[in-house]
Every structure is written in structure tokens, then in C-alpha cells.
């Protein structure tokens, strides 16, 4: 483990490929000054999300876990003119910080932050019979990833891409005896995804300024 080197390499890569950006920088500094935890994606990870959503031509994006809206802004940048992003957040204080950040970034009309337990908000979306989403980013409480996966699938169509953050957890993911509910949550999620004929996926381990973790990348096939 060499966190110092990972951070130095991330700083170099970010300075080249995700240089300072007024809306994103302001979103992070407002999040910090409002006391939000610094558990947003790293800039180069945010850019990966934007690129994936753009490559995929995503018009409707669903995010589970808004925090201060940092990843939300990256994802919203991928949207076409008539695109829409719904982001789900439990904590009204986080949602309020996000609302200001999203508005300043110019996405007040394309992004809808919904406050409440994400499981309930997802069930509401199912009941509202909303159009399926093209891209889903799962990044809220890890304990609930199995439920988020199930509900995200209900809100998907063949071709939907689902990305889930923090599924490696510094390697803890390989320990079936790990008592941490977050580890249990991501393990169950990965096992469900692996066994489900409706998705094809992979997991990529990552190191960098946010430590050692990983993303699951899933394609809904049926
Ligand atoms: N996607 C953000 C980081 C999200 S951090 C980014 O990268 O910028 C996880 C967020 O999920 C926190 O804001 C937390 O309040 C929220 N959260 C935790 N449990 C939740 C729940 N049950 N329903 C909805 N949101 C939840
Ligand atoms: C935590 C949550 C995240 O989404 C993340 O990227 C890192 C940490 C957390 O709850 O600690
Ligand atoms: Mg995360």
C-alpha cells in the first residue's frame, strides 16, 4: 500500500486531464465549509462517470447518493439538451448544499434532487412508471446496495448501464466473514449481479487520492 504515491499520481493526472473548474471546485469547497464528509468521487473518477454516460448517449440518468452534488455535476455534463438526472439523497442538509452547487453549475432545470430514503424514492419512481433510465450510478449506503440493484433493474431497459462505487473496500470485499454491514452489502450485491441473467458486468479495482477501492460496471442485457 502506498497511499502517498497514489495521491501524487492522481494529482499529476488530475492536473493534466481534469484541471481546475469553477463549478466543480466551488461544489467541493461549499461541501467542505458546510461540514459534509469528503466522500465524493475523485475528479478523475467523476470524469470517468461523465465519459461513460456520454459514450453511452445517456439521456436519463439516475443517481443514488447525492452528497453535495459533486458526482451529480459531472454526470449532468454528459446530458444532451433535453436530458434529465434524478439524484436521491436521505439527508436534507446534503440535498440543500447540492441544490446550490447544482444551480451554480447551470443544471437547476435538468437535475432533480429528491430527499428521502433512496429505497422509498426508488419505489415511488417505479410506481410513477417513469421512463427507464439509461445510466444509473449507485453510491449511497453500502448496506442497501442489494436493494438498490434490484430497484435499479426495475427502472432499467436492455442497454442501461449501472455503475456502483466502493465495491472493493480496500480489499475487504474478499472476506466472507467480515462483519461490517457495508462489506456484506457489497458482497451480496456482487453475488446478485453475478447470478442475474439480466446483467453482464465486471469490477475494476482503483487506487488514488480516495484510497483503494473499485467500481462495478454492469450492462443490462435483458
Ligand atoms: N455521489 C456522491 C457521494 C455520495 S456519499 C459524490 O461522489 O459526490 C453517499 C450519500 O448517500 C450521502 O450523502 C448520504 O447521506 C447518502 N445516503 C446514505 N444513506 C442513504 C439512504 N438510505 N437513502 C438515500 N441516500 C442515502
Ligand atoms: C463512503 C461513501 C462513499 O460513497 C465513498 O465513496 C467513500 C466513503 C463512506 O460512507 O464512508
Ligand atoms: Mg462513493
Coordinates of C-alpha atoms and ligand atoms in Angstrom, one line a residue:
X1 CA 0.0 0.0 0.0
X2 CA 1.4 3.4 -0.9
X3 CA -1.3 6.0 -0.5
X4 CA 1.2 8.8 -0.8
X5 CA 2.3 7.7 -4.3
X6 CA -1.3 7.0 -5.4
X7 CA -2.2 10.6 -4.3
X8 CA 0.8 12.1 -6.1
X9 CA 0.0 10.2 -9.3
X10 CA -3.7 11.3 -9.0
X11 CA -2.6 14.9 -8.5
X12 CA -0.5 14.7 -11.7
X13 CA -3.3 13.0 -13.8
X14 CA -5.9 15.4 -12.5
X15 CA -3.8 18.4 -13.2
X16 CA -3.5 17.2 -16.8
X17 CA -6.9 15.8 -17.5
X18 CA -9.4 17.3 -15.0
X19 CA -7.8 20.8 -14.4
X20 CA -9.4 23.3 -12.0
X21 CA -13.0 24.0 -12.9
X22 CA -15.0 26.8 -11.2
X23 CA -18.4 24.9 -10.7
X24 CA -16.8 21.7 -9.5
X25 CA -14.2 23.4 -7.3
X26 CA -17.0 25.6 -5.7
X27 CA -19.1 22.5 -5.2
X28 CA -16.3 20.9 -3.2
X29 CA -15.3 24.0 -1.2
X30 CA -19.0 24.6 -0.3
X31 CA -19.4 20.9 0.7
X32 CA -16.3 21.2 3.0
X33 CA -17.4 24.5 4.5
X34 CA -20.9 23.0 5.2
X35 CA -19.3 20.2 7.1
X36 CA -20.1 17.4 4.5
X37 CA -17.7 14.4 4.6
X38 CA -15.1 14.3 1.7
X39 CA -16.5 11.1 0.3
X40 CA -17.3 12.4 -3.1
X41 CA -15.7 10.7 -6.1
X42 CA -12.2 11.9 -7.1
X43 CA -12.0 14.3 -10.1
X44 CA -10.6 11.7 -12.4
X45 CA -13.4 9.3 -11.3
X46 CA -16.0 12.0 -11.8
X47 CA -14.7 12.5 -15.3
X48 CA -14.9 8.7 -15.9
X49 CA -18.6 8.9 -15.0
X50 CA -19.1 11.8 -17.4
X51 CA -17.3 10.0 -20.2
X52 CA -19.2 6.7 -19.6
X53 CA -22.5 8.5 -19.6
X54 CA -21.6 10.4 -22.8
X55 CA -20.2 7.4 -24.6
X56 CA -23.4 5.6 -23.8
X57 CA -25.5 8.6 -25.1
X58 CA -27.4 8.7 -21.8
X59 CA -30.5 11.0 -21.8
X60 CA -31.9 9.9 -18.5
X61 CA -29.6 9.4 -15.5
X62 CA -30.4 8.1 -12.0
X63 CA -28.0 8.7 -9.1
X64 CA -28.4 7.1 -5.7
X65 CA -26.5 9.2 -3.1
X66 CA -26.1 12.9 -3.9
X67 CA -24.0 14.3 -1.0
X68 CA -23.0 17.8 -2.2
X69 CA -23.8 17.2 -5.8
X70 CA -20.1 16.7 -7.0
X71 CA -20.6 13.5 -8.9
X72 CA -24.1 14.8 -10.0
X73 CA -22.5 17.8 -11.8
X74 CA -20.0 15.5 -13.6
X75 CA -22.9 13.2 -14.7
X76 CA -25.1 16.2 -15.6
X77 CA -22.4 17.4 -18.0
X78 CA -23.0 14.3 -20.1
X79 CA -26.6 15.1 -20.7
X80 CA -27.9 16.3 -24.0
X81 CA -30.2 19.4 -24.3
X82 CA -33.3 17.5 -23.3
X83 CA -31.6 15.3 -20.7
X84 CA -32.7 14.6 -17.1
X85 CA -31.0 13.5 -14.0
X86 CA -32.7 12.4 -10.8
X87 CA -30.5 12.1 -7.7
X88 CA -31.6 10.6 -4.4
X89 CA -30.4 11.8 -1.0
X90 CA -31.5 10.9 2.5
X91 CA -30.1 13.9 4.3
X92 CA -31.9 17.3 3.7
X93 CA -28.7 19.2 4.6
X94 CA -26.7 17.4 2.0
X95 CA -29.5 17.9 -0.5
X96 CA -29.6 21.7 0.2
X97 CA -25.8 22.0 -0.3
X98 CA -26.2 20.0 -3.5
X99 CA -29.1 22.2 -4.8
X100 CA -27.0 25.3 -4.5
X101 CA -24.0 23.6 -6.2
X102 CA -26.1 22.2 -9.0
X103 CA -27.8 25.5 -9.6
X104 CA -24.4 27.3 -9.8
X105 CA -23.2 24.7 -12.3
X106 CA -26.2 25.5 -14.5
X107 CA -28.2 22.4 -14.0
X108 CA -31.1 23.6 -12.0
X109 CA -33.6 22.6 -14.6
X110 CA -32.1 19.3 -15.7
X111 CA -31.3 17.9 -12.2
X112 CA -34.0 16.9 -9.7
X113 CA -32.7 16.1 -6.2
X114 CA -35.2 14.0 -4.3
X115 CA -35.0 13.9 -0.5
X116 CA -35.7 10.7 1.4
X117 CA -34.7 7.1 1.9
X118 CA -33.5 6.0 -1.6
X119 CA -35.4 2.7 -1.3
X120 CA -38.6 4.7 -0.9
X121 CA -37.8 7.2 -3.6
X122 CA -36.9 4.3 -6.0
X123 CA -40.3 2.6 -5.2
X124 CA -42.0 5.9 -5.8
X125 CA -40.3 6.1 -9.2
X126 CA -41.4 2.6 -10.0
X127 CA -45.0 3.5 -9.0
X128 CA -44.8 6.7 -11.1
X129 CA -44.0 4.4 -14.1
X130 CA -41.2 6.8 -15.1
X131 CA -39.4 6.1 -18.4
X132 CA -36.5 3.7 -17.9
X133 CA -33.1 5.3 -17.1
X134 CA -30.2 4.9 -19.5
X135 CA -27.5 5.2 -16.8
X136 CA -27.6 4.5 -13.0
X137 CA -24.9 5.5 -10.5
X138 CA -25.2 3.7 -7.2
X139 CA -23.2 5.5 -4.4
X140 CA -25.4 5.7 -1.2
X141 CA -25.2 3.5 1.9
X142 CA -23.4 0.3 1.0
X143 CA -25.7 -1.9 3.2
X144 CA -28.6 -1.2 0.8
X145 CA -26.7 -2.0 -2.5
X146 CA -28.6 -5.3 -2.9
X147 CA -32.0 -3.4 -2.8
X148 CA -30.6 -0.6 -5.0
X149 CA -29.5 -3.1 -7.6
X150 CA -32.9 -4.8 -7.6
X151 CA -34.8 -1.5 -7.9
X152 CA -32.3 0.0 -10.4
X153 CA -33.0 -3.1 -12.6
X154 CA -36.8 -2.5 -12.4
X155 CA -36.1 1.1 -13.6
X156 CA -33.8 0.0 -16.4
X157 CA -34.1 -1.3 -20.0
X158 CA -31.9 -3.6 -22.0
X159 CA -28.9 -1.4 -22.7
X160 CA -28.9 0.5 -19.4
X161 CA -25.5 0.9 -17.8
X162 CA -25.3 0.6 -14.0
X163 CA -22.1 1.8 -12.2
X164 CA -21.7 1.1 -8.4
X165 CA -19.0 2.8 -6.4
X166 CA -16.9 1.5 -3.5
X167 CA -17.3 -2.2 -4.1
X168 CA -13.7 -3.3 -3.2
X169 CA -13.4 -1.5 0.2
X170 CA -9.6 -1.7 0.5
X171 CA -9.8 -5.4 -0.3
X172 CA -12.3 -6.3 2.5
X173 CA -14.7 -7.5 -0.2
X174 CA -12.9 -10.9 -0.4
X175 CA -13.6 -11.8 3.2
X176 CA -16.9 -13.7 3.6
X177 CA -16.5 -13.4 7.4
X178 CA -16.2 -9.7 7.5
X179 CA -18.9 -8.5 10.0
X180 CA -19.0 -4.9 8.5
X181 CA -22.5 -4.4 7.1
X182 CA -21.1 -2.4 4.3
X183 CA -18.8 -5.2 3.2
X184 CA -21.7 -7.7 3.5
X185 CA -23.8 -5.3 1.4
X186 CA -21.4 -5.0 -1.5
X187 CA -20.6 -8.8 -1.4
X188 CA -24.3 -9.6 -1.6
X189 CA -24.7 -7.0 -4.4
X190 CA -21.8 -8.5 -6.4
X191 CA -23.2 -12.0 -5.9
X192 CA -26.7 -11.0 -7.0
X193 CA -25.3 -9.2 -10.1
X194 CA -23.1 -12.2 -11.0
X195 CA -26.0 -14.6 -10.7
X196 CA -28.5 -12.4 -12.6
X197 CA -29.1 -13.3 -16.2
X198 CA -30.3 -9.8 -16.9
X199 CA -26.9 -8.2 -16.5
X200 CA -23.3 -8.7 -17.6
X201 CA -20.6 -6.9 -15.7
X202 CA -17.2 -6.5 -14.3
X203 CA -15.4 -4.8 -11.4
X204 CA -12.3 -2.7 -11.7
X205 CA -10.1 -2.1 -8.7
X206 CA -8.9 1.5 -8.3
X207 CA -6.2 3.3 -6.3
X208 CA -5.7 7.0 -6.0
X209 CA -6.5 10.1 -3.8
X210 CA -9.5 8.3 -2.4
X211 CA -7.6 5.2 -1.4
X212 CA -8.0 1.6 -2.6
X213 CA -11.5 0.8 -3.8
X214 CA -13.3 -0.1 -7.0
X215 CA -16.2 0.3 -9.4
X216 CA -18.7 -2.3 -10.6
X217 CA -19.7 -1.7 -14.2
X218 CA -22.9 -3.5 -15.3
X219 CA -24.7 -3.7 -18.6
X220 CA -28.4 -4.6 -18.5
X221 CA -28.8 -7.2 -21.3
X222 CA -32.3 -8.4 -20.8
Ligands
LIG1 N1 -22.2 10.5 -5.1 C1 -21.5 11.5 -4.2 C2 -21.1 10.9 -2.9 C3 -22.3 10.2 -2.2 S1 -21.9 9.9 -0.5 C4 -20.3 12.1 -4.9 O1 -19.5 11.2 -5.3 O2 -20.1 13.3 -4.9 C5 -23.3 8.9 0.0 C6 -24.5 9.8 0.2 O3 -25.6 8.8 0.4 C7 -24.5 10.6 1.5 O4 -24.8 12.0 1.1 C8 -25.6 10.0 2.3 O5 -26.3 11.0 3.1 C9 -26.5 9.4 1.3 N2 -27.3 8.3 1.9 C10 -27.0 7.4 2.9 N3 -28.0 6.6 3.1 C11 -28.9 6.9 2.3 C12 -30.3 6.4 2.0 N4 -30.7 5.4 2.7 N5 -31.0 6.9 1.1 C13 -30.5 8.0 0.3 N6 -29.3 8.5 0.5 C14 -28.5 8.0 1.5
LIG2 C1 -18.1 6.4 2.0 C2 -19.1 6.5 1.0 C3 -18.7 6.7 -0.3 O1 -19.6 6.7 -1.3 C4 -17.4 6.8 -0.7 O2 -17.0 7.0 -2.0 C5 -16.4 6.7 0.3 C6 -16.8 6.5 1.6 C7 -18.5 6.2 3.4 O3 -19.7 6.1 3.6 O4 -17.6 6.2 4.2
LIG3 MG1 -18.7 6.5 -3.3

